[in-house]
């Protein structure tokens, strides 16, 4: 393993990937947890196959925390532990959408989730977004058009909070409207909510899961990858008891014996000791400072033709270039200046829609490096103008 | 978490599941590895997203070990780290077999792999086995019949070494014959080889992967679940460089950022210190003693109408009851006597083929308890005769 994410080196400043700040990963508390585990008389239990639903202590902690923080009424059977959100997205695609089935995603959406849906042979449609998230009028129109063509979507995949790649949070009223359409047209909502805990100025609106009633099927996905350590590969899935049981009954769940019992056992102890809640407080302050630094540098250096989002949480800022400047040219020239950013194409089903967008991940590189990077990026854009 | 696998209690003796001996899991060496990790200055690297191919140090260790032990010529790009064999089986099904595609499995085969193939909407056919493994004559006949019906299998899923559920090892000559058929009919072989390291009297014959030439596509799957700790969820996949690259390019691999970097990092250090090789020596002796105890108890107690396999490795013995006795009745009555065994139905595509078979896992319960269990099981069978 190197010190740098794939595609970077000591001489590049990476705003490419949604990787957490490396300084936050090996906390003193987590190190102590490891030492504690080594000394536990019941270490062998964490190393055996675990219950298919996942480590009970972690389910208990998470359901109690979410019930407390969000006034939910989760029972343990509304949750299973998953091996990161990847596991959940893949499992839902496999169990709930037949190949050739229709899945709706935000446009733009998370590139790797689009990739997973494509690997399952699903037919994808994008819903345009504005500053309040996915446009419900466009969703309603798309649903009508699909219906007229004899098609019915199975799933809507949404990242409602601090969206990847835009950083936008879906407005509360729109969540209610989307749920009404879900009930009307009979599709389920996959709510990829891995950034929810990372709100800076405000807590996000209630989740789709929290707002749904019995008519609406929601799969809400959470993760420790952004808020503890991605290398542990542990997250959670919340849904109806019947849906969770269906996921528990799946072949992969039965064969694997519970998602990452060892890592989940470590995390359960860490959380129950109160360390995660303290860590979240630190992370919110840390990522808020990172965002402020990048927004400040953008305001200072960017030409007036460039626009960007003002995320109030998460890891990402989304840049919109003037129509005359192509993101892939900016990306290429910025790379020559030692700055790594994501060009917009990969976030869209129709790559051309991303031609004038860049995603900046403010989560990873040191703040002074990101400030330098914004200056260089602005110079590149000015040169291309 | 409880002390007992799902479906058992303090008062039952479980020969139900292929769980490793609990006493082997939390070794002193593994505990020391955990303490060492907590103190490492580069712990944060194991907690970040890892390279998509998997932890390089573990790939290096495994390729060198397999090249040495089996005279292979693996390069690092012939391998990726996976989150247990579950991950590999599921990924191959998703990437290489289209829904409705034909997959061949041994009859009987591993129930959970059958379950995964079914979850992917695949069309399964079974190949009968005898004491030397899958019957090549039956495979050849099935391939002809399928061809006559316009069907071509995509994959053959085989567990060649210390087979689950029968304990049988596929004869060397048959491996060559299967490979010839694979080349002739153009199917790939998925070689689920998670018990290979657990040979007692002898090393298994060369793997399909070792015997294949350029014409034949083999996916060989290995795992630390049976030989270190299933709770870590780490295994490996070996194939052609092109196939490994295809798996690395998959959506789940791209999204997840390498299979379980933290657990794989721990295992890499453990292996490089020589602990795994020493542990394997201990495990072979331990499971051989377990097998001997159960075979001895079977010989002592079973009526002459019952037959069973003589595995020379792995975790399982396969019992064949007389046609008049149904496995599900034996299972039910044995449970009332506090003995838990697997009835054969779940291991077959056509469950009725398993009606007179039982699988005994000699890997988990204490030896004296298993000896008691065999006596009780024999009593149950005599009562049903």
XYZ file of C-alpha atoms in Angstrom:
770
model
C 0.000 0.000 0.000
C 1.182 3.517 -0.723
C 0.478 6.724 1.131
C -1.638 8.008 -1.720
C -4.928 6.971 -3.264
C -4.805 5.325 -6.640
C -3.819 7.716 -9.362
C -1.975 10.203 -7.183
C 1.590 10.603 -6.043
C 3.585 12.701 -3.607
C 3.616 15.510 -6.156
C -0.100 15.773 -6.878
C -2.829 17.332 -4.777
C -5.845 15.048 -4.936
C -9.404 16.302 -4.819
C -10.377 13.263 -6.887
C -11.870 10.727 -4.493
C -14.255 10.723 -1.539
C -11.608 9.414 0.836
C -11.726 10.516 4.467
C -8.980 12.704 5.931
C -6.161 10.216 6.708
C -5.458 11.947 10.020
C -8.898 10.917 11.301
C -8.523 7.170 10.730
C -6.192 5.741 13.351
C -7.566 7.520 16.394
C -6.220 6.792 19.859
C -9.595 5.362 20.786
C -9.617 2.940 17.864
C -6.062 1.812 18.673
C -7.149 1.181 22.246
C -10.092 -0.830 20.934
C -7.703 -3.051 18.969
C -5.521 -3.650 22.013
C -8.637 -4.368 24.036
C -9.870 -6.884 21.485
C -6.536 -8.709 21.561
C -6.969 -9.204 25.293
C -10.629 -10.205 25.259
C -11.438 -13.714 26.393
C -14.204 -13.819 23.796
C -12.094 -12.665 20.844
C -12.745 -16.045 19.197
C -16.442 -15.193 18.854
C -15.635 -12.167 16.673
C -13.473 -14.396 14.479
C -16.143 -17.068 13.842
C -19.024 -16.834 11.367
C -21.559 -14.434 12.840
C -25.354 -14.253 12.744
C -26.588 -13.541 9.206
C -28.307 -10.324 10.272
C -25.021 -8.968 11.570
C -23.362 -8.334 14.938
C -26.236 -7.894 17.447
C -24.374 -5.385 19.634
C -23.863 -3.074 16.684
C -27.484 -3.367 15.557
C -28.564 -2.535 19.090
C -26.298 0.514 19.297
C -27.319 1.860 15.890
C -31.058 1.379 16.300
C -30.974 3.048 19.726
C -28.868 5.938 18.451
C -31.048 6.545 15.386
C -34.231 6.247 17.424
C -32.843 8.833 19.827
C -31.314 11.233 17.282
C -34.097 11.103 14.691
C -37.114 10.072 16.755
C -37.480 6.844 14.792
C -39.093 3.667 16.056
C -36.620 1.148 14.688
C -36.572 -2.345 16.089
C -33.506 -4.561 15.636
C -35.311 -6.507 12.882
C -35.509 -3.310 10.799
C -31.721 -3.409 10.353
C -28.965 -5.590 9.052
C -25.219 -4.957 9.069
C -23.659 -4.771 5.596
C -20.082 -4.748 4.319
C -20.212 -1.064 3.405
C -22.825 0.602 1.232
C -21.420 -1.283 -1.783
C -22.772 -4.509 -0.326
C -26.213 -3.009 0.217
C -26.534 -1.398 -3.233
C -25.394 -4.613 -4.925
C -27.671 -6.820 -2.824
C -30.747 -4.655 -3.441
C -30.022 -4.598 -7.192
C -29.692 -8.389 -7.212
C -32.733 -9.169 -5.064
C -35.156 -6.440 -6.086
C -34.475 -5.517 -9.713
C -34.642 -8.022 -12.542
C -32.160 -7.525 -15.409
C -33.717 -5.181 -17.921
C -35.706 -3.576 -15.116
C -35.843 0.187 -14.834
C -33.904 2.067 -12.146
C -34.032 5.841 -11.710
C -31.039 7.805 -10.469
C -30.305 11.442 -9.912
C -28.467 13.169 -12.766
C -25.681 13.391 -11.701
C -25.337 10.439 -9.340
C -22.588 8.417 -7.666
C -20.539 6.899 -10.504
C -19.846 3.580 -8.769
C -23.493 2.932 -7.958
C -24.375 3.552 -11.614
C -21.631 1.040 -12.423
C -23.141 -1.585 -10.100
C -26.621 -1.128 -11.584
C -25.124 -1.540 -15.064
C -23.307 -4.727 -13.995
C -26.751 -6.091 -13.090
C -28.056 -5.333 -16.576
C -30.498 -2.672 -15.405
C -31.984 0.058 -17.569
C -31.111 3.458 -16.069
C -32.839 6.824 -16.356
C -31.598 10.090 -14.875
C -33.607 12.755 -13.092
C -32.168 16.282 -13.373
C -31.324 18.203 -10.227
C -31.378 21.843 -9.161
C -30.171 23.526 -5.966
C -32.852 21.754 -3.922
C -32.000 18.286 -5.200
C -33.763 16.068 -7.711
C -36.504 17.908 -9.620
C -39.824 16.335 -8.720
C -41.527 17.839 -11.787
C -38.977 16.070 -13.990
C -39.440 12.826 -12.041
C -43.235 13.032 -12.479
C -42.807 13.665 -16.193
C -40.386 10.773 -16.596
C -42.730 8.425 -14.738
C -45.589 9.393 -17.066
C -43.447 8.888 -20.150
C -42.204 5.513 -18.907
C -45.772 4.446 -18.138
C -46.885 5.487 -21.618
C -44.133 3.212 -22.956
C -45.242 0.299 -20.773
C -42.330 0.627 -18.377
C -42.483 0.763 -14.593
C -39.410 1.599 -12.524
C -38.499 -0.811 -9.741
C -36.150 1.422 -7.788
C -35.266 5.087 -7.370
C -31.702 5.425 -6.137
C -31.169 8.727 -4.329
C -28.402 10.323 -2.253
C -30.580 12.849 -0.440
C -28.082 14.265 2.047
C -24.873 16.079 0.984
C -25.232 14.396 -2.370
C -22.358 12.787 -4.243
C -21.187 14.480 -6.493
C -23.000 17.797 -5.970
C -23.078 18.292 -2.182
C -26.757 19.312 -2.484
C -29.343 18.224 0.109
C -32.810 17.295 -1.091
C -35.462 19.674 0.258
C -37.869 18.322 2.880
C -40.996 19.034 0.832
C -39.521 17.281 -2.199
C -38.920 14.140 -0.128
C -42.639 14.048 0.621
C -43.497 14.540 -3.056
C -41.111 11.779 -4.125
C -42.694 9.436 -1.574
C -46.154 10.241 -2.976
C -44.923 9.350 -6.461
C -43.342 6.162 -5.075
C -46.703 5.114 -3.668
C -48.524 6.088 -6.852
C -46.167 4.306 -9.252
C -45.117 1.482 -6.940
C -41.344 1.879 -6.939
C -39.032 1.449 -3.944
C -36.553 4.115 -2.829
C -32.912 3.250 -2.199
C -31.690 6.022 0.085
C -27.884 6.088 0.067
C -27.287 8.147 3.162
C -23.618 7.649 3.984
C -22.961 11.379 4.564
C -25.956 12.037 6.864
C -23.830 12.258 10.038
C -21.610 14.917 8.440
C -23.907 17.957 8.507
C -22.118 21.221 9.336
C -24.546 24.070 9.954
C -27.652 21.933 10.157
C -28.991 18.428 10.472
C -30.459 17.184 7.174
C -34.248 16.932 6.804
C -35.874 13.673 7.908
C -34.845 10.727 5.756
C -37.104 9.052 3.191
C -37.244 6.140 5.627
C -38.441 8.396 8.432
C -41.084 10.043 6.232
C -42.411 6.905 4.545
C -45.591 5.163 5.533
C -46.615 1.552 5.020
C -47.328 2.090 1.310
C -43.748 3.068 0.536
C -40.769 0.744 0.498
C -37.509 2.447 1.493
C -34.022 0.947 1.806
C -31.881 3.358 3.783
C -28.141 2.727 3.707
C -25.637 4.017 6.263
C -21.918 3.466 6.585
C -18.894 3.825 8.826
C -16.704 4.396 5.761
C -16.956 8.186 5.806
C -17.174 8.617 9.578
C -14.805 6.024 11.026
C -12.713 4.034 8.526
C -13.482 2.726 5.023
C -10.955 -0.093 5.442
C -13.232 -1.763 7.980
C -16.026 -2.206 5.395
C -19.002 -1.914 7.721
C -22.331 -0.211 7.166
C -26.001 -0.827 7.827
C -29.247 -1.233 5.947
C -32.618 -0.130 7.326
C -35.937 -1.237 5.871
C -39.168 -3.035 6.667
C -38.781 -6.226 8.670
C -39.937 -8.260 5.682
C -37.341 -6.679 3.388
C -34.536 -7.166 5.921
C -35.572 -10.798 6.278
C -35.515 -11.167 2.492
C -31.938 -9.820 2.464
C -30.954 -12.154 5.319
C -32.354 -15.079 3.320
C -30.222 -14.239 0.261
C -27.515 -16.663 -0.856
C -24.628 -14.294 -0.195
C -25.860 -13.555 3.320
C -26.356 -17.220 4.115
C -22.947 -18.162 2.738
C -20.991 -15.283 4.263
C -22.382 -15.628 7.775
C -22.960 -11.969 8.648
C -21.128 -8.933 7.275
C -17.533 -8.669 8.545
C -18.091 -9.981 12.085
C -14.600 -9.068 13.272
C -14.684 -5.452 12.083
C -18.316 -5.053 13.181
C -17.442 -6.402 16.621
C -14.631 -3.869 16.983
C -16.930 -1.061 15.886
C -19.698 -2.149 18.272
C -17.361 -1.851 21.251
C -15.985 1.453 19.983
C -19.482 2.877 19.561
C -20.811 1.597 22.865
C -17.926 3.313 24.661
C -19.221 6.622 23.238
C -16.207 7.103 20.958
C -18.112 7.366 17.678
C -20.350 10.206 18.876
C -17.284 12.140 20.043
C -15.531 11.353 16.776
C -18.505 12.643 14.764
C -18.321 15.969 16.589
C -14.636 16.235 15.690
C -15.291 15.228 12.068
C -18.042 17.796 11.537
C -15.744 20.586 12.724
C -12.842 19.256 10.672
C -14.751 18.857 7.401
C -16.518 22.173 7.897
C -13.102 23.876 8.125
C -12.012 21.998 4.984
C -15.122 23.104 3.107
C -14.735 26.698 4.268
C -11.134 26.729 3.082
C -12.031 25.437 -0.387
C -15.087 27.676 -0.761
C -12.929 30.618 0.294
C -10.227 29.742 -2.220
C -12.824 29.293 -4.968
C -14.326 32.717 -4.222
C -10.879 34.268 -4.232
C -9.530 32.733 -7.420
C -12.263 31.552 -9.789
C -13.371 33.664 -12.743
C -16.970 34.927 -12.477
C -18.156 32.550 -15.212
C -17.645 29.529 -12.946
C -20.378 28.536 -10.482
C -20.248 26.034 -7.611
C -22.469 24.530 -4.945
C -22.369 25.498 -1.245
C -22.647 22.140 0.526
C -23.594 22.255 4.185
C -22.164 18.812 4.855
C -20.385 15.833 3.344
C -17.282 15.756 1.156
C -18.066 17.401 -2.202
C -18.361 20.670 -4.115
C -19.718 20.633 -7.684
C -18.372 23.127 -10.198
C -20.177 24.269 -13.317
C -17.961 25.671 -16.065
C -19.104 27.970 -18.851
C -20.393 26.112 -21.927
C -17.242 26.952 -23.860
C -14.914 25.141 -21.429
C -14.803 21.365 -21.269
C -14.207 19.645 -17.947
C -11.991 16.985 -19.484
C -9.625 19.693 -20.765
C -9.551 21.319 -17.337
C -8.903 17.954 -15.705
C -6.079 17.181 -18.111
C -4.370 20.547 -17.768
C -4.863 20.585 -13.988
C -3.158 17.191 -13.787
C -0.132 18.716 -15.481
C -0.172 21.326 -12.701
C -0.279 18.558 -10.110
C -3.979 18.918 -9.285
C -6.324 15.959 -9.498
C -10.075 16.541 -9.864
C -12.967 14.455 -11.201
C -14.475 15.410 -14.546
C -18.270 15.278 -14.625
C -18.908 12.708 -17.346
C -18.757 9.586 -15.151
C -21.543 10.840 -12.900
C -24.150 10.838 -15.663
C -25.865 8.058 -17.586
C -25.335 10.261 -20.623
C -21.690 11.277 -20.115
C -22.045 14.377 -22.285
C -24.264 15.945 -19.611
C -21.202 16.137 -17.400
C -18.946 17.834 -19.946
C -18.925 21.152 -18.122
C -18.804 19.943 -14.520
C -16.070 19.091 -12.059
C -16.357 17.388 -8.680
C -14.030 18.562 -5.930
C -13.616 16.290 -2.899
C -12.511 18.500 -0.027
C -12.182 15.538 2.354
C -8.694 14.245 1.668
C -5.836 16.619 0.826
C -4.373 19.007 3.416
C -6.074 22.421 3.522
C -3.044 24.482 2.376
C -2.561 22.083 -0.557
C -6.214 22.421 -1.542
C -5.907 26.208 -1.432
C -2.923 26.023 -3.780
C -4.890 23.588 -5.944
C -7.831 26.002 -6.278
C -5.498 28.754 -7.407
C -3.959 26.484 -10.054
C -7.371 25.208 -11.138
C -8.572 28.792 -11.597
C -5.485 29.570 -13.686
C -6.171 26.556 -15.895
C -9.784 27.640 -16.415
C -8.729 31.184 -17.251
C -6.237 29.846 -19.772
C -8.973 27.754 -21.422
C -11.491 30.643 -21.502
C -23.374 -12.965 19.790
C -23.820 -16.304 21.481
C -21.312 -19.089 22.013
C -23.148 -21.310 19.571
C -23.796 -21.195 15.859
C -27.284 -20.363 14.730
C -29.732 -23.117 15.500
C -27.816 -24.712 18.346
C -27.720 -24.256 22.086
C -25.665 -25.387 25.048
C -27.601 -28.641 25.028
C -27.151 -29.674 21.413
C -24.123 -31.167 19.713
C -23.772 -29.517 16.340
C -22.393 -31.290 13.292
C -24.564 -28.995 11.181
C -22.289 -26.269 9.823
C -18.808 -26.004 8.344
C -17.579 -23.793 11.158
C -13.930 -24.049 12.226
C -13.008 -25.385 15.647
C -13.527 -22.351 17.955
C -10.325 -23.170 19.848
C -8.273 -22.463 16.718
C -9.541 -18.936 16.093
C -8.012 -16.579 18.647
C -4.437 -17.837 18.520
C -1.704 -16.149 20.525
C -0.066 -15.139 17.253
C -3.221 -13.468 15.966
C -3.691 -11.618 19.252
C -0.104 -10.392 19.022
C -0.813 -9.234 15.463
C -3.746 -7.140 16.714
C -1.618 -5.530 19.417
C 1.095 -4.912 16.846
C -1.381 -3.269 14.462
C -2.602 -0.936 17.217
C 0.977 0.288 17.661
C 1.861 0.644 13.998
C 2.587 4.124 12.744
C 0.934 3.186 9.450
C -2.278 1.782 10.947
C -4.181 4.555 9.171
C -3.266 3.043 5.795
C -5.074 -0.210 6.643
C -8.146 1.815 7.625
C -8.371 3.789 4.365
C -9.830 2.539 1.071
C -7.302 0.120 -0.405
C -6.248 -0.698 -3.968
C -9.105 -2.375 -5.870
C -7.066 -5.521 -6.509
C -6.584 -5.975 -2.773
C -3.795 -5.567 -0.228
C -0.521 -5.905 -2.200
C 1.414 -7.518 0.667
C -1.126 -10.312 0.917
C -1.178 -10.889 -2.842
C 2.606 -11.083 -2.778
C 2.649 -13.579 0.087
C -0.019 -15.811 -1.441
C 1.381 -15.878 -4.969
C 4.853 -16.706 -3.647
C 3.519 -19.414 -1.343
C 1.369 -21.034 -4.040
C 4.189 -20.825 -6.593
C 6.467 -22.541 -4.087
C 4.016 -25.163 -2.779
C 2.368 -26.068 -6.087
C 5.049 -25.131 -8.619
C 2.756 -22.534 -10.180
C 3.892 -19.467 -12.085
C 1.449 -16.946 -10.663
C 2.186 -13.277 -11.036
C 0.488 -10.732 -8.756
C -1.895 -9.773 -11.567
C -3.267 -13.322 -11.593
C -4.822 -12.701 -8.180
C -7.233 -10.437 -6.387
C -8.211 -10.418 -2.728
C -11.904 -11.104 -2.101
C -14.160 -10.824 0.941
C -14.367 -14.587 1.405
C -15.369 -17.121 -1.255
C -18.922 -15.721 -1.102
C -17.700 -12.529 -2.719
C -15.911 -14.427 -5.496
C -18.804 -16.779 -6.313
C -21.263 -13.893 -6.389
C -18.981 -11.681 -8.485
C -18.301 -14.410 -11.061
C -22.012 -15.167 -11.319
C -22.772 -11.480 -11.839
C -19.990 -10.757 -14.339
C -19.777 -14.001 -16.282
C -23.234 -15.591 -16.363
C -26.263 -13.842 -17.798
C -29.610 -14.532 -16.095
C -31.132 -17.611 -17.679
C -27.635 -18.849 -18.469
C -26.697 -22.448 -17.700
C -24.435 -23.322 -14.769
C -23.357 -26.874 -13.945
C -22.756 -27.983 -10.371
C -21.837 -31.242 -8.731
C -24.781 -33.216 -7.358
C -24.550 -32.737 -4.437
C -22.926 -29.314 -4.134
C -22.513 -26.544 -1.577
C -26.025 -25.382 -0.715
C -25.167 -21.700 -0.342
C -23.420 -21.494 -3.718
C -26.499 -23.037 -5.352
C -28.494 -20.359 -3.523
C -26.298 -17.560 -4.926
C -26.591 -18.899 -8.494
C -30.370 -19.037 -8.051
C -30.429 -15.442 -6.767
C -28.800 -14.500 -10.085
C -31.572 -16.222 -12.045
C -29.291 -18.927 -13.457
C -30.428 -22.276 -14.800
C -28.717 -25.060 -12.832
C -27.929 -28.649 -13.797
C -26.349 -31.260 -11.529
C -23.614 -33.773 -12.377
C -23.746 -36.970 -10.315
C -20.698 -37.989 -8.271
C -19.078 -41.250 -7.239
C -16.148 -41.969 -4.931
C -13.730 -40.246 -7.314
C -15.762 -37.053 -7.610
C -17.972 -35.787 -10.402
C -18.654 -38.411 -13.069
C -17.075 -37.259 -16.293
C -19.225 -39.662 -18.358
C -22.329 -38.033 -16.906
C -20.891 -34.565 -17.567
C -20.144 -35.475 -21.187
C -23.670 -36.852 -21.619
C -25.243 -33.765 -20.081
C -23.187 -31.476 -22.329
C -24.383 -33.387 -25.409
C -27.995 -33.235 -24.288
C -27.754 -29.523 -23.559
C -26.154 -28.910 -26.930
C -28.933 -30.865 -28.655
C -31.364 -28.523 -26.905
C -29.489 -25.447 -28.042
C -28.039 -24.718 -24.619
C -24.418 -24.035 -23.769
C -23.242 -23.869 -20.152
C -21.302 -20.796 -19.118
C -19.776 -22.115 -15.904
C -19.029 -25.387 -14.169
C -18.872 -24.845 -10.407
C -16.786 -27.543 -8.726
C -15.379 -28.141 -5.248
C -12.605 -30.541 -6.262
C -10.767 -30.935 -2.948
C -12.424 -32.381 0.180
C -15.737 -31.542 -1.381
C -18.605 -29.948 0.480
C -20.800 -31.871 1.380
C -19.217 -35.264 0.553
C -15.552 -34.912 1.569
C -14.562 -36.557 -1.750
C -11.552 -35.371 -3.757
C -11.823 -35.323 -7.542
C -9.365 -37.755 -9.163
C -6.418 -36.266 -11.047
C -7.302 -37.923 -14.376
C -10.873 -36.664 -14.149
C -9.630 -33.099 -13.746
C -7.847 -33.447 -17.073
C -10.958 -34.890 -18.698
C -13.139 -32.085 -17.340
C -10.659 -29.534 -18.704
C -10.831 -31.195 -22.127
C -14.616 -30.896 -22.072
C -14.305 -27.279 -20.938
C -12.164 -26.510 -23.971
C -14.459 -28.459 -26.298
C -17.716 -26.890 -25.073
C -16.319 -23.503 -24.108
C -17.367 -23.231 -20.482
C -15.302 -21.764 -17.648
C -14.549 -23.664 -14.435
C -15.168 -22.090 -11.029
C -12.922 -24.043 -8.675
C -14.048 -23.474 -5.101
C -10.964 -24.670 -3.283
C -11.371 -23.401 0.264
C -10.397 -26.737 1.859
C -7.227 -27.362 -0.221
C -4.835 -26.521 2.628
C -6.545 -29.047 4.905
C -5.293 -32.345 3.433
C -4.502 -34.981 6.064
C -2.722 -37.982 4.552
C -1.976 -36.411 1.208
C -1.880 -33.197 -0.737
C -4.764 -32.988 -3.234
C -4.028 -33.453 -6.956
C -3.057 -30.351 -8.919
C -5.878 -27.838 -9.154
C -7.894 -27.169 -12.308
C -6.053 -23.862 -12.456
C -2.674 -25.607 -12.380
C -3.685 -28.113 -15.054
C -5.422 -25.701 -17.427
C -3.832 -24.338 -20.557
C -4.619 -21.139 -22.418
C -7.798 -22.589 -23.929
C -9.434 -23.117 -20.562
C -10.746 -20.404 -18.295
C -10.477 -21.263 -14.595
C -11.462 -19.170 -11.562
C -9.835 -20.683 -8.497
C -11.115 -19.470 -5.137
C -9.227 -19.750 -1.848
C -10.129 -18.504 1.621
C -8.833 -17.854 5.113
C -12.278 -18.718 6.510
C -11.518 -22.383 7.120
C -7.831 -21.995 7.978
C -7.619 -18.806 10.008
C -10.899 -17.105 10.887
C -14.183 -16.744 8.974
C -15.009 -13.536 10.860
C -12.220 -11.741 8.984
C -13.923 -12.354 5.596
C -10.809 -12.605 3.452
C -10.059 -14.930 0.562
C -8.458 -14.783 -2.861
C -9.345 -15.348 -6.491
C -6.865 -16.676 -9.070
C -7.446 -16.489 -12.808
C -6.028 -15.123 -16.039
C -4.804 -11.549 -15.871
C -7.606 -10.449 -18.172
C -10.266 -12.061 -15.965
C -8.790 -10.556 -12.789
C -8.747 -7.156 -14.484
C -12.406 -7.635 -15.462
C -13.256 -8.336 -11.811
C -11.236 -5.310 -10.672
C -13.201 -3.167 -13.139
C -16.563 -4.299 -11.723
C -18.795 -1.762 -10.002
C -18.649 -3.424 -6.592
C -14.837 -3.555 -6.687
C -14.552 0.063 -7.770
C -17.007 1.227 -5.117
C -15.683 -0.877 -2.241
C -12.036 0.006 -2.739
C -10.433 -3.408 -2.248
C -11.760 -6.326 -0.204
C -11.584 -5.697 3.541
C -8.306 -3.746 3.646
C -8.064 -3.781 7.432
C -8.550 -7.532 7.860
C -6.388 -8.279 4.805
C -3.631 -6.077 6.207
C -3.704 -7.947 9.511
C -3.584 -11.278 7.680
C -0.709 -10.157 5.453
C 1.447 -9.397 8.481
C 0.412 -12.630 10.173
C 1.290 -14.666 7.095
C 4.576 -12.921 6.402
C 5.696 -13.685 9.955
C 5.284 -17.383 9.109
C 2.345 -17.871 11.462
C -0.137 -19.166 8.893
C 2.114 -21.994 7.720
C 2.636 -23.079 11.326
C -1.088 -22.753 11.985
C -1.894 -24.942 8.947
C 0.339 -27.707 10.336
C -1.563 -27.556 13.611
C -4.945 -27.487 11.854
C -4.199 -30.531 9.689
C -3.294 -32.575 12.778
C -6.299 -31.268 14.696
C -8.888 -31.932 11.971
C -7.345 -35.312 11.175
C -7.851 -36.316 14.820
C -11.445 -35.032 14.618
C -12.110 -37.013 11.449
C -10.540 -40.155 12.933
C -12.724 -39.860 16.012
C -15.930 -39.523 13.999
C -15.013 -42.279 11.521
C -14.148 -44.511 14.483
C -17.462 -43.772 16.179
C -19.366 -44.377 12.927
C -17.636 -47.760 12.469
C -18.421 -48.657 16.044
C -22.082 -47.664 16.143
C -23.674 -47.502 12.710
C -25.787 -50.372 11.373
C -24.256 -52.111 8.326
C -26.870 -50.668 5.995
C -25.397 -47.166 6.382
C -22.436 -46.118 4.237
C -20.216 -43.082 4.522
C -17.290 -41.404 2.804
C -13.692 -41.493 4.056
C -12.478 -37.913 3.505
C -8.748 -37.375 3.583
C -9.108 -33.682 4.317
C -11.565 -30.875 4.952
C -14.539 -30.735 7.299
C -17.192 -33.197 6.066
C -18.368 -36.819 6.007
C -21.332 -37.802 3.813
C -23.666 -40.539 4.983
C -25.876 -42.637 2.735
C -28.877 -44.185 4.437
C -30.779 -47.213 3.153
C -33.604 -46.334 0.740
C -36.197 -47.026 3.393
C -34.919 -44.369 5.788
C -35.435 -40.684 5.123
C -32.763 -38.204 6.139
C -35.306 -35.611 7.241
C -36.774 -38.099 9.742
C -33.293 -38.900 11.049
C -32.510 -35.202 11.337
C -35.738 -34.508 13.201
C -35.363 -37.395 15.646
C -31.657 -36.681 16.174
C -32.510 -33.081 17.062
C -34.771 -34.389 19.821
C -31.711 -36.302 21.073
C -29.688 -33.079 21.017
C -27.770 -33.888 17.829
C -27.764 -31.478 14.911
C -26.895 -32.755 11.415
C -27.655 -31.524 7.883
C -30.205 -33.430 5.836
C -29.174 -33.957 2.206
C -31.986 -32.202 0.338
C -30.483 -28.695 0.355
C -27.334 -29.861 -1.408
C -29.171 -30.896 -4.571
C -30.910 -28.936 -7.291
C -33.567 -31.643 -7.101
C -33.998 -31.896 -3.313
C -35.433 -35.423 -3.504
C -32.002 -36.707 -4.553
C -30.777 -35.867 -1.064
C -33.566 -37.711 0.770
C -31.297 -40.477 1.997
C -28.147 -38.512 2.769
C -26.784 -36.677 5.775
C -23.785 -34.344 6.000
C -21.711 -34.479 9.159
C -19.345 -31.553 9.822
C -16.603 -32.862 12.090
C -14.954 -29.440 12.352
C -16.837 -27.751 15.168
C -18.092 -29.751 18.176
C -15.679 -31.226 20.747
C -14.510 -34.774 19.928
C -16.134 -36.484 22.948
C -19.421 -34.762 22.123
C -19.222 -35.912 18.495
C -18.600 -39.472 19.654
C -21.708 -39.320 21.812
C -23.570 -37.786 18.872
C -22.617 -40.669 16.545
C -23.905 -43.176 19.071
C -27.220 -41.315 19.330
C -27.452 -40.897 15.569
C -26.936 -44.638 15.119
C -29.685 -45.337 17.654
C -32.055 -43.053 15.771
C -31.292 -44.809 12.484
C -31.811 -48.236 14.050
C -35.136 -47.074 15.445
C -36.231 -45.882 12.000
C -35.078 -49.089 10.256
